[in-house]
Structures are given as C-alpha cells and as structure tokens.
Amino acid sequence: MRGVYFNKEEVELRDVDKIAGEGARVRVRSIGICGSDLHMLEMKFPIKCIAGHEAAGLLDDGTPVAVEPISPCNECSYCRSGDYNLCRSATATLLGVGRDGCMTEELRMPERSLVHLPSNVDVKDACLVEPLAVAVHGLRKAGLTSGQRVAVIGGGTIGLCAVAATADGGRVVGLAARYEHQIAAGKRLGAVPVDGKYDLVVECTGAKDALKQAVDLCCAGGRVLLLGTYWEGVSLSMAVMLKEIVVVSSYMYSASGAARDFDVAATLLSRHPEIARALITHRFPLSEAKQAFAVARDRKSGAIKVVLEP
Ligand SMILES: [Zn+2]
Ligand SMILES: [Zn+2]
C-alpha cells in the first residue's frame, strides 16, 4: 500500500505497511485535493501523517460511502447537541492533519463517520461530498432562507459548492470569481455575475480584499458568511458596524437533529449530477500524485477539483 506525504514543499508517495485508523475498512476510490492541502504544502507545514481529508470508497461488502474525516468523542456536550465539529477530538482526529489521511488505498473509519451514498452517485465523484458539506454547514449557520439575495465570492471548489447549495432552492446566486473557467463552471450551476447588494454574501477565498468586497456587496442589516480559511486572521472595516452586518463563522460540518450536513451534501450531489461535471476537472491515479498536485497548484491549468483515484 502507498500513501501521499508532504515533505517540506514536495509531494512524496511512500510505502505504508498498515491500514491507519479504527473501525470499518474503506477501500478508497476517490480523493479530492483541497486548497488547504495546497496551503499546508506551500507553507511547509510540518505534517507527519498521510495527507488528505476528502474521500469516498467502498466498504468490504461493496457499499459505497463518503468519509466524514473526523472522529469526535460522542460524549461531550458538543457531540450530544450535534455540534460535534466543535468537539476537542474533531480537529485532533481530522484526516490528513491529526491522523493519517485518505490519500492512500485503504483506511479504517468508525461507523458514525461513514455516509452511505444515494444509488445514483458515483463513488468516483463522491469525494465532493466533503466540500459540499462545508458549504451546506456554512449556509445553515448563516440562516439561509428562500427569499434572500445571495452572492458568493470565489470560484474555487468551496465557492462553487456554495453556489450549488444555494441555487438548489431555486435562488439566483451572484458569483464573483477571478478566472474564466471558474465563471463558466459557476454558470453551469446557475450563477450570474454579481450586481447590486445582497442579503447574504458568502466569502470563500480567505483573502483580505475579498472580505472587503463581501462587506461592500452586503446590504445594511445583512450577513457575511466566512467560508474561506483565514490562515492569517481577518480585519474588518468600519462599514461592518455602520451597516450592522452580522458576520457568521463556520467550521467543517456537524448535524441539525438527525440530519448531518454530510447527508444533505450527498443528497445534493445525487439531485444535481451537474455539480460533479462542473467541478471535477482532472483525475489522476494515486501513483501520479506529484503531477496531480502540480496541476492543482497551477492557477492557469484550468483546474477546479483535481481528484486522485487509487
Ligand atoms: Zn478541504
Ligand atoms: Zn465530543
């Protein structure tokens, strides 16, 4: 078995002698390369484990599943209320960060972290359930309602997942994206260019200028959802106060009652096959992980989601 490791700024495929984790065995069939993987690589984060947190695969009996890449404790007050993303064990057990990740051929996960896929979702597309769940969770936290005008800033995977999750309710979504191929993908998912002011602005880039733009696009009394990763922190302009903007933060995914954000995301992928077609631009075998990362890192490659297939 092999696994993808980060060695300073290099991607390395190394031999692995045993299956990581505990619980049911998942034979991995698709893995997404995430913007945070690229960031950790570029920043030379000292990650000692196998990389990757966006995965789908097959159980021993052939059941296709998406993997929720955290193993919360199930016992603390956060876990009991459904906010298990806030459990101390959630970040500590995050695949590819706190423990060996999914950029490998097989891994083990506890039963509760497995999400059974609707029958029409191809396991080779289902690594998208994870970023879709990020968008579903954020929009739930922001209190998205049917009549709202919504804008999304950023045309990467998370931005386009936010477009897809918002457009699902029949809403018109404004999209501000930098690259032509991102705008084209947004269009396929129902987005139009941003125009005017919005009740909810979803900032998906994690960049300072984009956050300023989000505040500009937000109407007085509106909401800005922080869905990007702000590695260097954020600073907010005075307009946030003058317009009484509610800033909503969001981290990973959890559950509302019995419905996990992951379940909602899997259903979304099943209802809109266009999501996978618009987002997955490249596929590589695991053995070509190095090339796959090079394509994902090259902003001019036209890549949105680059997928590894063990
Ligand atoms: Zn990710
Ligand atoms: Zn807990």
mmCIF file of C-alpha atoms and ligand atoms in Angstrom:
data_model
loop_
_atom_site.group_PDB
_atom_site.id
_atom_site.type_symbol
_atom_site.label_atom_id
_atom_site.label_comp_id
_atom_site.label_asym_id
_atom_site.label_seq_id
_atom_site.Cartn_x
_atom_site.Cartn_y
_atom_site.Cartn_z
ATOM 1 C CA MET A 1 0.000 0.000 0.000
ATOM 2 C CA ARG A 2 1.119 3.569 -0.669
ATOM 3 C CA GLY A 3 0.306 6.943 0.853
ATOM 4 C CA VAL A 4 0.892 10.598 -0.096
ATOM 5 C CA TYR A 5 3.096 12.567 2.299
ATOM 6 C CA PHE A 6 4.252 16.171 2.311
ATOM 7 C CA ASN A 7 7.969 16.615 2.772
ATOM 8 C CA LYS A 8 8.550 20.358 3.072
ATOM 9 C CA GLU A 9 7.257 21.580 -0.299
ATOM 10 C CA GLU A 10 7.487 18.190 -2.020
ATOM 11 C CA VAL A 11 4.756 15.603 -2.568
ATOM 12 C CA GLU A 12 6.029 12.080 -1.911
ATOM 13 C CA LEU A 13 4.431 8.710 -2.457
ATOM 14 C CA ARG A 14 5.730 6.326 0.203
ATOM 15 C CA ASP A 15 5.082 2.701 1.091
ATOM 16 C CA VAL A 16 2.725 2.187 4.033
ATOM 17 C CA ASP A 17 2.814 -1.066 5.992
ATOM 18 C CA LYS A 18 -0.523 -0.988 7.781
ATOM 19 C CA ILE A 19 -4.042 0.431 7.385
ATOM 20 C CA ALA A 20 -4.490 3.541 9.519
ATOM 21 C CA GLY A 21 -7.370 4.147 11.950
ATOM 22 C CA GLU A 22 -10.014 2.038 13.649
ATOM 23 C CA GLY A 23 -13.407 0.783 12.520
ATOM 24 C CA ALA A 24 -14.714 -0.321 9.142
ATOM 25 C CA ARG A 25 -12.282 -0.739 6.289
ATOM 26 C CA VAL A 26 -12.811 1.661 3.367
ATOM 27 C CA ARG A 27 -11.140 0.886 0.066
ATOM 28 C CA VAL A 28 -10.591 4.426 -1.198
ATOM 29 C CA ARG A 29 -11.876 5.161 -4.718
ATOM 30 C CA SER A 30 -11.673 8.965 -4.969
ATOM 31 C CA ILE A 31 -9.767 11.652 -3.084
ATOM 32 C CA GLY A 32 -10.031 15.391 -3.660
ATOM 33 C CA ILE A 33 -7.006 17.682 -3.457
ATOM 34 C CA CYS A 34 -8.151 20.592 -1.273
ATOM 35 C CA GLY A 35 -6.960 24.196 -1.175
ATOM 36 C CA SER A 36 -5.887 23.590 2.423
ATOM 37 C CA ASP A 37 -3.671 20.678 1.283
ATOM 38 C CA LEU A 38 -2.004 23.073 -1.162
ATOM 39 C CA HIS A 39 -1.638 25.731 1.522
ATOM 40 C CA MET A 40 -0.050 23.331 4.015
ATOM 41 C CA LEU A 41 2.330 22.211 1.292
ATOM 42 C CA GLU A 42 3.285 25.743 0.272
ATOM 43 C CA MET A 43 3.714 26.860 3.886
ATOM 44 C CA LYS A 44 5.818 23.726 4.573
ATOM 45 C CA PHE A 45 3.533 22.759 7.478
ATOM 46 C CA PRO A 46 5.226 20.015 9.496
ATOM 47 C CA ILE A 47 2.569 17.348 8.797
ATOM 48 C CA LYS A 48 3.960 13.921 9.583
ATOM 49 C CA CYS A 49 0.957 11.816 8.542
ATOM 50 C CA ILE A 50 -0.562 10.720 5.236
ATOM 51 C CA ALA A 51 -2.299 13.734 3.635
ATOM 52 C CA GLY A 52 -5.904 14.200 2.525
ATOM 53 C CA HIS A 53 -9.374 14.570 4.036
ATOM 54 C CA GLU A 54 -11.798 14.392 1.085
ATOM 55 C CA ALA A 55 -12.556 10.757 0.333
ATOM 56 C CA ALA A 56 -15.085 8.212 -0.816
ATOM 57 C CA GLY A 57 -14.720 4.476 -1.179
ATOM 58 C CA LEU A 58 -16.179 1.023 -0.792
ATOM 59 C CA LEU A 59 -16.800 -0.999 2.365
ATOM 60 C CA ASP A 60 -15.863 -4.693 2.399
ATOM 61 C CA ASP A 61 -19.379 -5.646 1.251
ATOM 62 C CA GLY A 62 -19.157 -3.205 -1.686
ATOM 63 C CA THR A 63 -21.321 -0.453 -0.124
ATOM 64 C CA PRO A 64 -20.217 2.952 -1.470
ATOM 65 C CA VAL A 65 -19.609 5.589 1.211
ATOM 66 C CA ALA A 66 -18.301 9.110 1.634
ATOM 67 C CA VAL A 67 -15.988 9.599 4.601
ATOM 68 C CA GLU A 68 -16.655 12.296 7.175
ATOM 69 C CA PRO A 69 -12.992 12.837 8.061
ATOM 70 C CA ILE A 70 -13.336 13.388 11.807
ATOM 71 C CA SER A 71 -13.887 11.062 14.759
ATOM 72 C CA PRO A 72 -15.483 13.155 17.524
ATOM 73 C CA CYS A 73 -15.756 11.693 21.049
ATOM 74 C CA ASN A 74 -19.565 11.172 21.033
ATOM 75 C CA GLU A 75 -19.708 12.089 24.728
ATOM 76 C CA CYS A 76 -19.042 15.785 25.314
ATOM 77 C CA SER A 77 -21.797 18.434 25.345
ATOM 78 C CA TYR A 78 -20.949 19.497 21.778
ATOM 79 C CA CYS A 79 -21.216 15.942 20.486
ATOM 80 C CA ARG A 80 -24.517 15.439 22.321
ATOM 81 C CA SER A 81 -26.018 18.618 20.833
ATOM 82 C CA GLY A 82 -24.947 17.763 17.260
ATOM 83 C CA ASP A 83 -22.205 20.410 17.135
ATOM 84 C CA TYR A 84 -19.569 17.697 17.021
ATOM 85 C CA ASN A 85 -17.298 19.797 14.790
ATOM 86 C CA LEU A 86 -16.573 21.788 17.975
ATOM 87 C CA CYS A 87 -15.590 18.685 19.964
ATOM 88 C CA ARG A 88 -11.950 18.736 21.060
ATOM 89 C CA SER A 89 -11.465 15.409 19.305
ATOM 90 C CA ALA A 90 -12.766 16.708 15.965
ATOM 91 C CA THR A 91 -9.723 18.724 14.876
ATOM 92 C CA ALA A 92 -7.396 16.329 16.707
ATOM 93 C CA THR A 93 -8.676 13.417 14.594
ATOM 94 C CA LEU A 94 -9.052 15.274 11.288
ATOM 95 C CA LEU A 95 -7.712 13.076 8.495
ATOM 96 C CA GLY A 96 -4.514 14.374 6.965
ATOM 97 C CA VAL A 97 -3.903 16.746 9.874
ATOM 98 C CA GLY A 98 -4.371 14.986 13.223
ATOM 99 C CA ARG A 99 -4.077 11.412 11.934
ATOM 100 C CA ASP A 100 -3.167 9.546 8.761
ATOM 101 C CA GLY A 101 -5.378 10.846 5.953
ATOM 102 C CA CYS A 102 -7.126 9.374 2.945
ATOM 103 C CA MET A 103 -4.531 9.820 0.170
ATOM 104 C CA THR A 104 -3.888 6.120 0.263
ATOM 105 C CA GLU A 105 -5.516 2.871 -0.859
ATOM 106 C CA GLU A 106 -7.312 1.816 2.333
ATOM 107 C CA LEU A 107 -8.212 3.307 5.687
ATOM 108 C CA ARG A 108 -10.400 2.500 8.681
ATOM 109 C CA MET A 109 -13.134 4.799 9.987
ATOM 110 C CA PRO A 110 -15.690 4.479 12.812
ATOM 111 C CA GLU A 111 -19.196 3.582 11.589
ATOM 112 C CA ARG A 112 -20.577 7.025 12.520
ATOM 113 C CA SER A 113 -18.113 8.747 10.149
ATOM 114 C CA LEU A 114 -19.392 6.828 7.121
ATOM 115 C CA VAL A 115 -22.080 8.324 4.909
ATOM 116 C CA HIS A 116 -23.910 5.908 2.628
ATOM 117 C CA LEU A 117 -24.255 7.275 -0.894
ATOM 118 C CA PRO A 118 -27.524 7.627 -2.823
ATOM 119 C CA SER A 119 -27.600 4.967 -5.570
ATOM 120 C CA ASN A 120 -27.029 7.360 -8.485
ATOM 121 C CA VAL A 121 -23.895 8.974 -7.015
ATOM 122 C CA ASP A 122 -20.693 7.544 -8.469
ATOM 123 C CA VAL A 123 -18.165 6.765 -5.738
ATOM 124 C CA LYS A 124 -15.544 8.324 -8.043
ATOM 125 C CA ASP A 125 -17.345 11.684 -7.726
ATOM 126 C CA ALA A 126 -18.230 11.320 -4.045
ATOM 127 C CA CYS A 127 -15.046 12.885 -2.685
ATOM 128 C CA LEU A 128 -17.036 16.073 -3.438
ATOM 129 C CA VAL A 129 -19.429 15.330 -0.567
ATOM 130 C CA GLU A 130 -16.867 16.769 1.883
ATOM 131 C CA PRO A 131 -16.508 20.272 0.335
ATOM 132 C CA LEU A 132 -20.264 20.311 -0.361
ATOM 133 C CA ALA A 133 -20.863 19.592 3.329
ATOM 134 C CA VAL A 134 -18.659 22.589 4.198
ATOM 135 C CA ALA A 135 -20.972 24.791 2.092
ATOM 136 C CA VAL A 136 -24.166 23.185 3.437
ATOM 137 C CA HIS A 137 -22.973 23.708 7.016
ATOM 138 C CA GLY A 138 -21.995 27.354 6.476
ATOM 139 C CA LEU A 139 -25.274 28.233 4.769
ATOM 140 C CA ARG A 140 -27.178 26.546 7.603
ATOM 141 C CA LYS A 141 -25.198 28.560 10.170
ATOM 142 C CA ALA A 142 -25.898 31.756 8.196
ATOM 143 C CA GLY A 143 -29.634 31.037 8.327
ATOM 144 C CA LEU A 144 -30.190 30.935 4.552
ATOM 145 C CA THR A 145 -33.871 31.421 3.717
ATOM 146 C CA SER A 146 -35.829 31.152 0.481
ATOM 147 C CA GLY A 147 -36.310 34.824 -0.371
ATOM 148 C CA GLN A 148 -32.748 36.016 0.186
ATOM 149 C CA ARG A 149 -30.464 37.522 -2.402
ATOM 150 C CA VAL A 150 -27.158 35.661 -2.134
ATOM 151 C CA ALA A 151 -23.720 36.386 -3.566
ATOM 152 C CA VAL A 152 -20.681 34.123 -3.483
ATOM 153 C CA ILE A 153 -17.108 35.406 -3.703
ATOM 154 C CA GLY A 154 -14.555 32.915 -5.013
ATOM 155 C CA GLY A 155 -14.809 30.378 -7.835
ATOM 156 C CA GLY A 156 -12.759 27.561 -6.332
ATOM 157 C CA THR A 157 -14.314 24.327 -5.065
ATOM 158 C CA ILE A 158 -15.852 25.820 -1.917
ATOM 159 C CA GLY A 159 -17.236 28.844 -3.778
ATOM 160 C CA LEU A 160 -18.810 26.639 -6.440
ATOM 161 C CA CYS A 161 -20.169 24.265 -3.779
ATOM 162 C CA ALA A 162 -21.754 27.300 -2.090
ATOM 163 C CA VAL A 163 -23.259 28.289 -5.459
ATOM 164 C CA ALA A 164 -24.661 24.778 -5.946
ATOM 165 C CA ALA A 165 -26.069 24.525 -2.412
ATOM 166 C CA THR A 166 -27.689 27.969 -2.678
ATOM 167 C CA ALA A 167 -29.066 27.507 -6.199
ATOM 168 C CA ASP A 168 -30.675 24.213 -5.076
ATOM 169 C CA GLY A 169 -33.547 26.185 -3.515
ATOM 170 C CA GLY A 170 -34.229 27.937 -6.827
ATOM 171 C CA ARG A 171 -32.445 31.095 -5.700
ATOM 172 C CA VAL A 172 -30.483 33.330 -8.031
ATOM 173 C CA VAL A 173 -26.840 33.437 -6.917
ATOM 174 C CA GLY A 174 -24.393 36.167 -7.848
ATOM 175 C CA LEU A 175 -20.824 34.921 -8.303
ATOM 176 C CA ALA A 176 -17.638 36.969 -8.213
ATOM 177 C CA ALA A 177 -14.776 34.774 -9.459
ATOM 178 C CA ARG A 178 -11.342 35.564 -10.812
ATOM 179 C CA TYR A 179 -10.808 33.075 -13.637
ATOM 180 C CA GLU A 180 -12.814 32.414 -16.811
ATOM 181 C CA HIS A 181 -13.078 28.668 -16.185
ATOM 182 C CA GLN A 182 -14.464 29.329 -12.695
ATOM 183 C CA ILE A 183 -17.076 31.747 -14.059
ATOM 184 C CA ALA A 184 -18.044 29.175 -16.697
ATOM 185 C CA ALA A 185 -18.412 26.446 -14.037
ATOM 186 C CA GLY A 186 -20.493 28.805 -11.881
ATOM 187 C CA LYS A 187 -22.781 29.486 -14.825
ATOM 188 C CA ARG A 188 -23.387 25.747 -15.292
ATOM 189 C CA LEU A 189 -24.502 25.644 -11.657
ATOM 190 C CA GLY A 190 -26.875 28.586 -12.064
ATOM 191 C CA ALA A 191 -24.749 31.578 -11.023
ATOM 192 C CA VAL A 192 -24.919 35.022 -12.623
ATOM 193 C CA PRO A 193 -22.418 37.923 -12.311
ATOM 194 C CA VAL A 194 -22.750 39.931 -9.062
ATOM 195 C CA ASP A 195 -24.921 43.002 -9.394
ATOM 196 C CA GLY A 196 -26.163 45.270 -6.601
ATOM 197 C CA LYS A 197 -26.436 44.473 -2.901
ATOM 198 C CA TYR A 198 -27.127 41.156 -1.200
ATOM 199 C CA ASP A 199 -28.789 39.894 1.990
ATOM 200 C CA LEU A 200 -26.120 37.231 2.370
ATOM 201 C CA VAL A 201 -22.581 37.299 0.984
ATOM 202 C CA VAL A 202 -20.559 34.095 1.203
ATOM 203 C CA GLU A 203 -16.818 34.770 1.210
ATOM 204 C CA CYS A 204 -14.973 31.652 0.093
ATOM 205 C CA THR A 205 -11.428 32.780 -0.689
ATOM 206 C CA GLY A 206 -9.970 33.645 2.718
ATOM 207 C CA ALA A 207 -8.341 36.731 1.149
ATOM 208 C CA LYS A 208 -8.379 40.206 2.742
ATOM 209 C CA ASP A 209 -9.529 42.043 -0.394
ATOM 210 C CA ALA A 210 -12.327 39.544 -0.913
ATOM 211 C CA LEU A 211 -13.596 40.120 2.611
ATOM 212 C CA LYS A 212 -13.664 43.855 1.916
ATOM 213 C CA GLN A 213 -15.630 43.154 -1.266
ATOM 214 C CA ALA A 214 -18.027 40.951 0.730
ATOM 215 C CA VAL A 215 -18.740 43.808 3.134
ATOM 216 C CA ASP A 216 -19.244 46.199 0.172
ATOM 217 C CA LEU A 217 -21.700 43.811 -1.507
ATOM 218 C CA CYS A 218 -23.649 43.192 1.697
ATOM 219 C CA CYS A 219 -26.735 45.331 2.313
ATOM 220 C CA ALA A 220 -27.333 47.112 5.644
ATOM 221 C CA GLY A 221 -28.551 44.571 8.176
ATOM 222 C CA GLY A 222 -27.279 41.711 6.017
ATOM 223 C CA ARG A 223 -24.932 38.831 6.736
ATOM 224 C CA VAL A 224 -21.436 37.884 5.639
ATOM 225 C CA LEU A 225 -20.544 34.214 5.927
ATOM 226 C CA LEU A 226 -16.840 33.404 6.321
ATOM 227 C CA LEU A 227 -16.426 30.153 4.415
ATOM 228 C CA GLY A 228 -12.836 30.672 3.312
ATOM 229 C CA THR A 229 -9.940 29.729 5.566
ATOM 230 C CA TYR A 230 -8.336 32.813 7.104
ATOM 231 C CA TRP A 231 -4.889 31.442 7.860
ATOM 232 C CA GLU A 232 -3.600 34.905 8.742
ATOM 233 C CA GLY A 233 -6.685 36.130 10.626
ATOM 234 C CA VAL A 234 -9.124 38.783 9.447
ATOM 235 C CA SER A 235 -9.591 42.502 9.797
ATOM 236 C CA LEU A 236 -12.991 44.085 9.307
ATOM 237 C CA SER A 237 -13.707 47.615 8.080
ATOM 238 C CA MET A 238 -15.867 50.105 9.941
ATOM 239 C CA ALA A 239 -18.608 49.500 7.360
ATOM 240 C CA VAL A 240 -19.390 46.282 9.261
ATOM 241 C CA MET A 241 -20.561 48.430 12.172
ATOM 242 C CA LEU A 242 -22.202 51.182 10.103
ATOM 243 C CA LYS A 243 -24.285 48.593 8.230
ATOM 244 C CA GLU A 244 -24.821 46.362 11.307
ATOM 245 C CA ILE A 245 -23.568 43.402 9.308
ATOM 246 C CA VAL A 246 -23.755 40.053 11.085
ATOM 247 C CA VAL A 247 -20.520 38.153 10.467
ATOM 248 C CA VAL A 248 -21.036 34.392 10.653
ATOM 249 C CA SER A 249 -18.148 31.967 11.026
ATOM 250 C CA SER A 250 -18.267 28.330 10.066
ATOM 251 C CA TYR A 251 -16.020 25.325 10.634
ATOM 252 C CA MET A 252 -16.294 21.953 8.941
ATOM 253 C CA TYR A 253 -19.693 20.237 9.321
ATOM 254 C CA SER A 254 -22.000 18.888 12.004
ATOM 255 C CA ALA A 255 -25.647 17.897 12.339
ATOM 256 C CA SER A 256 -29.013 19.544 12.808
ATOM 257 C CA GLY A 257 -31.146 16.990 14.617
ATOM 258 C CA ALA A 258 -30.747 13.677 12.813
ATOM 259 C CA ALA A 259 -29.559 15.289 9.569
ATOM 260 C CA ARG A 260 -25.825 15.546 9.162
ATOM 261 C CA ASP A 261 -24.538 18.207 6.794
ATOM 262 C CA PHE A 262 -22.782 15.292 5.073
ATOM 263 C CA ASP A 263 -26.138 13.575 4.411
ATOM 264 C CA VAL A 264 -27.592 16.779 2.967
ATOM 265 C CA ALA A 265 -24.465 17.168 0.803
ATOM 266 C CA ALA A 266 -24.711 13.599 -0.524
ATOM 267 C CA THR A 267 -28.365 14.208 -1.437
ATOM 268 C CA LEU A 268 -27.389 17.444 -3.190
ATOM 269 C CA LEU A 269 -24.812 15.587 -5.285
ATOM 270 C CA SER A 270 -27.431 13.000 -6.183
ATOM 271 C CA ARG A 271 -30.044 15.604 -7.172
ATOM 272 C CA HIS A 272 -27.619 17.642 -9.268
ATOM 273 C CA PRO A 273 -25.198 15.465 -11.270
ATOM 274 C CA GLU A 274 -24.048 18.707 -12.907
ATOM 275 C CA ILE A 275 -22.115 19.541 -9.721
ATOM 276 C CA ALA A 276 -19.579 16.757 -10.307
ATOM 277 C CA ARG A 277 -19.351 17.536 -14.023
ATOM 278 C CA ALA A 278 -18.702 21.231 -13.391
ATOM 279 C CA LEU A 279 -16.252 20.809 -10.502
ATOM 280 C CA ILE A 280 -14.065 17.794 -11.289
ATOM 281 C CA THR A 281 -11.679 18.999 -13.975
ATOM 282 C CA HIS A 282 -8.840 16.484 -13.606
ATOM 283 C CA ARG A 283 -8.365 12.879 -12.480
ATOM 284 C CA PHE A 284 -5.057 11.126 -11.802
ATOM 285 C CA PRO A 285 -4.135 7.683 -10.498
ATOM 286 C CA LEU A 286 -2.657 7.771 -6.985
ATOM 287 C CA SER A 287 0.732 6.877 -8.478
ATOM 288 C CA GLU A 288 0.710 10.254 -10.269
ATOM 289 C CA ALA A 289 0.019 12.260 -7.109
ATOM 290 C CA LYS A 290 3.000 14.533 -7.801
ATOM 291 C CA GLN A 291 1.643 15.562 -11.224
ATOM 292 C CA ALA A 292 -1.858 15.926 -9.765
ATOM 293 C CA PHE A 293 -0.623 18.385 -7.145
ATOM 294 C CA ALA A 294 1.330 20.302 -9.803
ATOM 295 C CA VAL A 295 -1.861 20.753 -11.830
ATOM 296 C CA ALA A 296 -3.867 21.716 -8.732
ATOM 297 C CA ARG A 297 -1.251 24.316 -7.749
ATOM 298 C CA ASP A 298 -1.053 25.881 -11.211
ATOM 299 C CA ARG A 299 -3.739 28.578 -11.256
ATOM 300 C CA LYS A 300 -3.584 28.703 -15.039
ATOM 301 C CA SER A 301 -4.214 24.968 -15.536
ATOM 302 C CA GLY A 302 -7.984 25.445 -15.519
ATOM 303 C CA ALA A 303 -8.189 23.119 -12.515
ATOM 304 C CA ILE A 304 -11.059 23.311 -10.083
ATOM 305 C CA LYS A 305 -11.160 19.955 -8.293
ATOM 306 C CA VAL A 306 -8.310 17.574 -9.007
ATOM 307 C CA VAL A 307 -9.152 14.013 -7.964
ATOM 308 C CA LEU A 308 -6.820 11.133 -7.148
ATOM 309 C CA GLU A 309 -8.021 7.600 -7.869
ATOM 310 C CA PRO A 310 -6.224 4.771 -6.053
HETATM 311 ZN ZN ZN B 1 -10.822 20.526 2.326
HETATM 312 ZN ZN ZN B 2 -17.132 15.333 21.736
#
